[in-house]
Short mmCIF file of C-alpha atoms and ligand atoms in Angstrom, two decimals:
data_model
loop_
_atom_site.label_atom_id
_atom_site.label_comp_id
_atom_site.label_asym_id
_atom_site.label_seq_id
_atom_site.Cartn_x
_atom_site.Cartn_y
_atom_site.Cartn_z
CA UNK W 1 0.00 0.00 0.00
CA UNK W 2 1.07 3.57 -0.66
CA UNK W 3 0.23 5.66 2.41
CA UNK W 4 1.23 9.31 2.21
CA UNK W 5 1.18 12.04 4.84
CA UNK W 6 0.91 15.43 3.15
CA UNK W 7 2.21 17.90 5.67
CA UNK W 8 2.73 21.64 5.96
CA UNK W 9 1.44 24.82 7.56
CA UNK W 10 -2.07 26.16 6.88
CA UNK W 11 -2.25 27.37 3.29
CA UNK W 12 0.85 25.48 2.15
CA UNK W 13 -1.04 23.65 -0.62
CA UNK W 14 -2.01 20.37 1.06
CA UNK W 15 -5.59 20.35 -0.21
CA UNK W 16 -4.52 21.61 -3.65
CA UNK W 17 -1.83 18.97 -4.13
CA UNK W 18 -3.93 16.18 -2.59
CA UNK W 19 -6.47 16.54 -5.39
CA UNK W 20 -3.72 15.94 -7.98
CA UNK W 21 -2.06 13.07 -6.06
CA UNK W 22 -5.36 11.22 -5.62
CA UNK W 23 -6.01 11.35 -9.33
CA UNK W 24 -2.55 10.10 -10.25
CA UNK W 25 -2.11 7.37 -7.62
CA UNK W 26 -5.78 6.39 -7.01
CA UNK W 27 -5.54 6.86 -3.27
CA UNK W 28 -8.34 7.44 -0.77
CA UNK W 29 -8.19 11.06 0.45
CA UNK W 30 -8.60 11.58 4.20
CA UNK W 31 -8.62 15.30 5.03
CA UNK W 32 -9.52 16.01 8.64
CA UNK W 33 -10.25 19.65 7.67
CA UNK W 34 -12.76 18.51 5.01
CA UNK W 35 -14.35 15.94 7.34
CA UNK W 36 -14.73 18.57 10.09
CA UNK W 37 -16.25 21.09 7.66
CA UNK W 38 -18.77 18.43 6.54
CA UNK W 39 -19.70 17.84 10.20
CA UNK W 40 -20.14 21.60 10.69
CA UNK W 41 -22.37 21.81 7.61
CA UNK W 42 -24.51 18.91 8.87
CA UNK W 43 -24.68 20.62 12.31
CA UNK W 44 -23.78 17.42 14.16
CA UNK W 45 -22.79 17.78 17.86
CA UNK W 46 -19.17 17.08 16.81
CA UNK W 47 -19.40 19.80 14.14
CA UNK W 48 -20.95 22.37 16.47
CA UNK W 49 -18.12 21.88 18.97
CA UNK W 50 -15.44 21.85 16.25
CA UNK W 51 -16.72 25.11 14.75
CA UNK W 52 -16.04 27.09 17.93
CA UNK W 53 -12.41 25.95 17.82
CA UNK W 54 -11.81 26.18 14.07
CA UNK W 55 -13.25 29.72 13.92
CA UNK W 56 -10.59 30.79 16.44
CA UNK W 57 -7.82 29.01 14.53
CA UNK W 58 -7.40 26.40 17.30
CA UNK W 59 -6.95 22.66 16.89
CA UNK W 60 -9.81 20.23 17.50
CA UNK W 61 -9.03 17.73 20.35
CA UNK W 62 -6.84 14.76 19.41
CA UNK W 63 -9.39 12.10 20.41
CA UNK W 64 -12.01 13.62 18.08
CA UNK W 65 -9.83 13.57 14.95
CA UNK W 66 -8.26 10.19 15.79
CA UNK W 67 -11.76 8.65 16.04
CA UNK W 68 -12.74 10.23 12.74
CA UNK W 69 -9.70 8.76 10.97
CA UNK W 70 -10.20 5.35 12.60
CA UNK W 71 -13.80 5.23 11.28
CA UNK W 72 -12.72 6.25 7.78
CA UNK W 73 -9.98 3.58 7.69
CA UNK W 74 -12.57 0.96 8.68
CA UNK W 75 -14.88 2.14 5.87
CA UNK W 76 -12.18 1.73 3.19
CA UNK W 77 -10.95 -1.87 3.44
CA UNK W 78 -10.19 -2.24 -0.25
CA UNK W 79 -8.18 0.99 -0.67
CA UNK W 80 -4.88 0.87 -2.62
CA UNK W 81 -3.56 3.40 -0.15
CA UNK W 82 -4.40 6.62 1.65
CA UNK W 83 -3.38 10.23 1.54
CA UNK W 84 -3.56 11.85 4.96
CA UNK W 85 -4.09 15.59 4.46
CA UNK W 86 -3.92 17.83 7.54
CA UNK W 87 -3.48 14.79 9.81
CA UNK W 88 -1.52 14.08 11.96
CA UNK W 89 -1.17 17.57 13.43
CA UNK W 90 0.25 16.57 16.85
CA UNK W 91 2.66 13.88 17.99
CA UNK W 92 -0.21 12.11 19.79
CA UNK W 93 -2.08 11.95 16.47
CA UNK W 94 1.03 10.59 14.71
CA UNK W 95 1.44 7.83 17.32
CA UNK W 96 -2.26 6.94 17.07
CA UNK W 97 -2.03 6.77 13.27
CA UNK W 98 0.97 4.42 13.43
CA UNK W 99 -1.00 2.14 15.78
CA UNK W 100 -4.15 2.19 13.62
CA UNK W 101 -2.16 1.32 10.49
CA UNK W 102 -0.18 -1.37 12.32
CA UNK W 103 -3.48 -2.98 13.30
CA UNK W 104 -4.28 -3.19 9.58
CA UNK W 105 -0.87 -4.63 8.69
CA UNK W 106 0.40 -1.49 6.95
CA UNK W 107 2.30 1.73 7.71
CA UNK W 108 3.09 5.23 6.44
CA UNK W 109 5.28 5.07 3.31
CA UNK W 110 6.51 8.66 3.31
CA UNK W 111 5.77 12.13 4.73
CA UNK W 112 5.86 14.92 2.14
CA UNK W 113 6.37 18.24 3.92
CA UNK W 114 5.59 21.44 1.99
CA UNK W 115 7.82 24.34 2.98
CA UNK W 116 6.28 27.83 2.48
CA UNK W 117 7.19 31.13 4.18
CA UNK W 118 4.68 32.80 6.52
CA UNK W 119 3.96 35.87 4.37
CA UNK W 120 3.10 33.68 1.37
CA UNK W 121 0.81 31.56 3.60
CA UNK W 122 -1.01 34.67 4.83
CA UNK W 123 -1.42 36.03 1.28
CA UNK W 124 -2.82 32.72 0.00
CA UNK W 125 -5.26 32.23 2.85
CA UNK W 126 -6.58 35.82 2.69
CA UNK W 127 -7.04 35.41 -1.07
CA UNK W 128 -8.94 32.15 -0.57
CA UNK W 129 -10.97 33.84 2.22
CA UNK W 130 -12.53 36.20 -0.34
CA UNK W 131 -14.71 33.36 -1.61
CA UNK W 132 -14.21 30.30 0.65
CA UNK W 133 -16.79 31.49 3.17
CA UNK W 134 -14.45 30.17 5.88
CA UNK W 135 -14.32 32.41 8.96
CA UNK W 136 -10.81 31.08 9.69
CA UNK W 137 -9.60 32.38 6.29
CA UNK W 138 -10.79 35.97 6.63
CA UNK W 139 -9.19 37.48 9.70
CA UNK W 140 -5.47 38.18 9.93
CA UNK W 141 -5.23 37.53 13.68
CA UNK W 142 -6.95 34.13 13.29
CA UNK W 143 -4.62 33.19 10.42
CA UNK W 144 -1.60 34.25 12.52
CA UNK W 145 -2.95 32.13 15.39
CA UNK W 146 -3.21 29.10 13.06
CA UNK W 147 0.40 29.61 11.96
CA UNK W 148 1.56 30.07 15.59
CA UNK W 149 -0.21 26.84 16.65
CA UNK W 150 1.36 25.07 13.68
CA UNK W 151 4.83 26.22 14.80
CA UNK W 152 4.15 25.31 18.44
CA UNK W 153 2.31 21.97 18.16
CA UNK W 154 2.42 20.65 14.61
CA UNK W 155 5.89 21.39 13.16
CA UNK W 156 7.39 18.84 15.59
CA UNK W 157 5.44 16.05 13.86
CA UNK W 158 8.01 16.27 11.04
CA UNK W 159 10.69 15.18 13.53
CA UNK W 160 8.61 12.11 14.38
CA UNK W 161 8.74 10.95 10.74
CA UNK W 162 12.34 12.11 10.31
CA UNK W 163 13.34 9.73 13.10
CA UNK W 164 11.73 6.94 11.04
CA UNK W 165 13.63 8.05 7.89
CA UNK W 166 10.34 8.97 6.18
CA UNK W 167 10.50 12.79 5.95
CA UNK W 168 10.86 14.43 2.51
CA UNK W 169 11.02 18.24 2.38
CA UNK W 170 9.43 19.86 -0.67
CA UNK W 171 9.80 23.52 -1.65
CA UNK W 172 6.17 24.67 -1.72
CA UNK W 173 6.46 28.04 -3.51
CA UNK W 174 6.13 28.21 -7.29
CA UNK W 175 3.66 26.83 -9.81
CA UNK W 176 1.21 24.16 -8.65
CA UNK W 177 2.43 21.86 -11.45
CA UNK W 178 6.12 22.25 -10.55
CA UNK W 179 5.39 21.49 -6.90
CA UNK W 180 3.31 18.47 -7.97
CA UNK W 181 6.26 17.21 -10.07
CA UNK W 182 8.55 17.47 -7.00
CA UNK W 183 6.04 15.51 -4.90
CA UNK W 184 5.74 12.76 -7.54
CA UNK W 185 9.50 12.46 -7.85
CA UNK W 186 9.84 12.07 -4.05
CA UNK W 187 7.17 9.36 -4.06
CA UNK W 188 8.66 7.45 -6.98
CA UNK W 189 12.26 7.66 -5.77
CA UNK W 190 11.26 6.56 -2.30
P1 B4P J 1 -7.40 22.35 6.99
O1 B4P J 1 -8.64 22.12 6.24
O2 B4P J 1 -6.40 21.25 7.02
O3 B4P J 1 -6.91 23.69 6.33
P2 B4P J 1 -5.53 24.38 5.93
O4 B4P J 1 -4.45 24.08 6.91
O5 B4P J 1 -5.89 25.80 5.69
O6 B4P J 1 -5.00 23.78 4.57
P3 B4P J 1 -5.71 23.60 3.16
O7 B4P J 1 -5.34 22.23 2.72
O8 B4P J 1 -7.14 23.89 3.21
O9 B4P J 1 -5.13 24.75 2.22
P4 B4P J 1 -4.16 24.65 1.00
O10 B4P J 1 -2.87 24.64 1.70
O11 B4P J 1 -4.39 23.58 -0.01
O12 B4P J 1 -7.70 22.72 8.53
C1 B4P J 1 -8.64 23.70 8.93
C2 B4P J 1 -8.83 23.66 10.46
O13 B4P J 1 -9.44 22.40 10.87
C3 B4P J 1 -7.57 23.75 11.32
O14 B4P J 1 -7.15 25.08 11.54
C4 B4P J 1 -8.04 23.05 12.63
O15 B4P J 1 -8.80 23.93 13.43
C5 B4P J 1 -8.95 21.94 12.15
N1 B4P J 1 -8.23 20.66 11.97
C6 B4P J 1 -8.05 20.03 10.77
N2 B4P J 1 -7.34 18.90 10.95
C7 B4P J 1 -7.07 18.80 12.28
C8 B4P J 1 -6.34 17.87 13.07
N3 B4P J 1 -5.75 16.79 12.52
N4 B4P J 1 -6.24 18.09 14.41
C9 B4P J 1 -6.83 19.14 14.96
N5 B4P J 1 -7.52 20.07 14.28
C10 B4P J 1 -7.64 19.92 12.94
O16 B4P J 1 -4.42 25.95 0.11
C11 B4P J 1 -4.49 27.26 0.59
C12 B4P J 1 -4.68 28.24 -0.60
O17 B4P J 1 -3.46 28.39 -1.30
C13 B4P J 1 -5.71 27.82 -1.64
O18 B4P J 1 -6.53 28.92 -1.93
C14 B4P J 1 -4.90 27.41 -2.85
O19 B4P J 1 -5.54 27.69 -4.07
C15 B4P J 1 -3.65 28.26 -2.70
N6 B4P J 1 -2.46 27.62 -3.26
C16 B4P J 1 -2.13 26.31 -3.14
N7 B4P J 1 -0.95 26.08 -3.77
C17 B4P J 1 -0.52 27.29 -4.27
C18 B4P J 1 0.64 27.70 -5.01
N8 B4P J 1 1.60 26.86 -5.37
N9 B4P J 1 0.74 29.01 -5.33
C19 B4P J 1 -0.23 29.91 -4.98
N10 B4P J 1 -1.36 29.56 -4.29
C20 B4P J 1 -1.50 28.27 -3.93
#
């Protein structure tokens, strides 16, 4: 199985590149951001609680997202592989993911980490905020909070995969197609 973690700060291109990777490698896409937004739209109790956190740029509790991913893995027995987009975002989530995959006799193949400077992240997210309708995309202080939380709690997850020899750093500024080509070359030379 090909199991990819697509990693990077908010606005680094995870969702954008996931769409292209899924098409090329026929993987099942598991985006915790997308799943949470679907829960918010459906106004489930989980979604109502998640919205208060997401709108402030905070992370949703580990146990909530770990359960979501566990359910999605169970629903996709026949997958050729998975692309984890926006998950794991903490070391506890990374450890839980390793255990879930181990229970299914598989593991993460590689972590692809998109590297983008903060000002570019802010510009991209504000631009998307003009039509995304996402409250967390429209306010500079919320975007800065998301980036600060990334630096404080999420960036360290790269070290977790580095220790396993699975981290690949990808320059994430430039054309979407050029970045996609770098991602594919990292996957195929893995
Ligand atoms: P996510 O949905 O994961 O949102 P994101 O970090 O903003 O990344 P996204 O994938 O959407 O953006 P992309 O970089 O593709 O998370 C949202 C929130 O949900 C989190 O803040 C958190 O509260 C919660 N959450 C999610 N997962 C969680 C977890 N595991 N644990 C706890 N909480 C969790 O694209 C950004 C923009 O850049 C787009 O408009 C795109 O068009 C543009 N872009 C992309 N590539 C570009 C390029 N090369 N050049 C120019 N623009 C580009």
